XYZ file of C-alpha atoms in Angstrom:
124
model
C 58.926 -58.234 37.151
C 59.017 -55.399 39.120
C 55.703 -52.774 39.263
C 55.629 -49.094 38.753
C 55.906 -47.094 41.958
C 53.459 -44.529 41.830
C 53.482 -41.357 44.107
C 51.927 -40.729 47.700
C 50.344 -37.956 45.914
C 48.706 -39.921 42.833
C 47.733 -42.954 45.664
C 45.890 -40.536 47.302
C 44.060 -39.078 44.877
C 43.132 -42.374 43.349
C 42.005 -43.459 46.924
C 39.788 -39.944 47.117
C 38.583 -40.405 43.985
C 37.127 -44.256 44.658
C 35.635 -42.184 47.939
C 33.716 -39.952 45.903
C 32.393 -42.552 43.556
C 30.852 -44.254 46.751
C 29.519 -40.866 47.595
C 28.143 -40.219 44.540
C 26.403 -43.402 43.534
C 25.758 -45.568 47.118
C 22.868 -44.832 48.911
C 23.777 -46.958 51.984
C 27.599 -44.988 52.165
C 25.848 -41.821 51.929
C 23.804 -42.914 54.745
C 26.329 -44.132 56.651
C 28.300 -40.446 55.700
C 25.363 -38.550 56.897
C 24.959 -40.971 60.575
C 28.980 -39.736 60.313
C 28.288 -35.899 60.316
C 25.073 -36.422 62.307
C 27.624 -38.227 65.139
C 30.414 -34.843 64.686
C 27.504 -32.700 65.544
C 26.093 -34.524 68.354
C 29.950 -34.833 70.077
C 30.284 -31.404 69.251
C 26.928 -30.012 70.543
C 27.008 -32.919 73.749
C 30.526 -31.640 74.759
C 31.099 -35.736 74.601
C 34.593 -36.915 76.518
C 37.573 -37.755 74.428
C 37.811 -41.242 74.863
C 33.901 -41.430 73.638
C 34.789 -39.531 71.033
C 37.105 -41.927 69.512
C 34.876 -44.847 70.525
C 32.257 -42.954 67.782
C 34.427 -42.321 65.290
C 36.081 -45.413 65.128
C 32.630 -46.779 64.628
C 31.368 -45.007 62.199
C 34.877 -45.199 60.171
C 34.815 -48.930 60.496
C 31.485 -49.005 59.248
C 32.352 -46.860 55.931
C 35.053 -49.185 55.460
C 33.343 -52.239 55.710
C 30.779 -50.478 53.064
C 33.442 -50.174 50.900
C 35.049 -53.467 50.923
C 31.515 -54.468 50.118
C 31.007 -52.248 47.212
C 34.522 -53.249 46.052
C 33.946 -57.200 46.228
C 30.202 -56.843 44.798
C 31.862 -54.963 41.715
C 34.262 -57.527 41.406
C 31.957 -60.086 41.852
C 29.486 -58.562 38.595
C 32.467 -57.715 36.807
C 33.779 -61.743 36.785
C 30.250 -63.179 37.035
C 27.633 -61.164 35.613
C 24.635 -63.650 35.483
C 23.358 -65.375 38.901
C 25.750 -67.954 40.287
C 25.084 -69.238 43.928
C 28.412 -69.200 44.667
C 28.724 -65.113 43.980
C 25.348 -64.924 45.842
C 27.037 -65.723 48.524
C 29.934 -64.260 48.763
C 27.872 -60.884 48.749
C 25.894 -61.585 51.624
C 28.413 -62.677 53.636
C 29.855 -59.171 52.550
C 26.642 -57.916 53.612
C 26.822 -59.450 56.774
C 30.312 -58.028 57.634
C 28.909 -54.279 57.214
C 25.386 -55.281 59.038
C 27.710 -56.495 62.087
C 29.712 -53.797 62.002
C 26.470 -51.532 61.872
C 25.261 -53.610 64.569
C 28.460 -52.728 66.803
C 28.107 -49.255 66.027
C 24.806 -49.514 67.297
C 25.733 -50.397 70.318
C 28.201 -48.319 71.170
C 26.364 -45.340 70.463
C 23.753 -46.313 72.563
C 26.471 -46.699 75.403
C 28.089 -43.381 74.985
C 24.859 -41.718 74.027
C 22.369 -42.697 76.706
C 22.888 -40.460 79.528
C 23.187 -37.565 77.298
C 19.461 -38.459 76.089
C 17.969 -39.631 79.917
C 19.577 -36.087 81.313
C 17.479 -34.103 78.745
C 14.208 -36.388 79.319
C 14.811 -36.196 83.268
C 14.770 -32.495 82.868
């Protein structure tokens, strides 16, 4: 049985349209979207290298997408199980703990790149 082949065109705007739902109803992606734009500013404003650059980005991105392979399995999860189950219980956490160490990562590298930008400006 073969599948319908849908366009680049309708993929993407099914793939934008999960985005915005995220947006719209997640607090902890819209705090992770706002540490995003805070991070564009602060490499804009901080004249920060290239390399460093990428290094925040890819951060930040790969937090966002860990939030939303979260959001996407908890769904799933309350959409197959909807009372308590132990099992479920834990498959969310360990979702949970995917984004926290990928929060913890980004953490740590923006520490790295950001520190001398933030000693400079206390040394002045």
């Amino acid at each position: 049985m073969r599948s319908k082949k849908t366009s680049f065109a309708s993929s993407l705007s099914n793939a934008l349209s999960g985005l915005v739902h995220l947006l719209r109803s997640e607090r902890n992606f819209q705090i992770e979207v706002a540490a995003l734009l805070l991070n564009l500013v602060l490499i804009v404003v901080l004249e920060v290298p290239l390399l460093k650059t990428l290094m925040i980005l890819s951060v930040c991105l790969l937090v966002l997408f860990a939030e939303t392979l979260n959001t996407a399995v908890e769904k799933l999860c309350d959409a197959l199980h909807p009372s308590h189950h132990p099992i479920i219980g834990l498959v969310k956490d360990l979702c949970a703990g995917a984004v926290l160490l990928c929060a913890a990562l980004a953490l740590i590298v923006g520490v790295v790149v950001y520190y001398p930008y933030v000693a400079a400006l206390l040394l002045r």
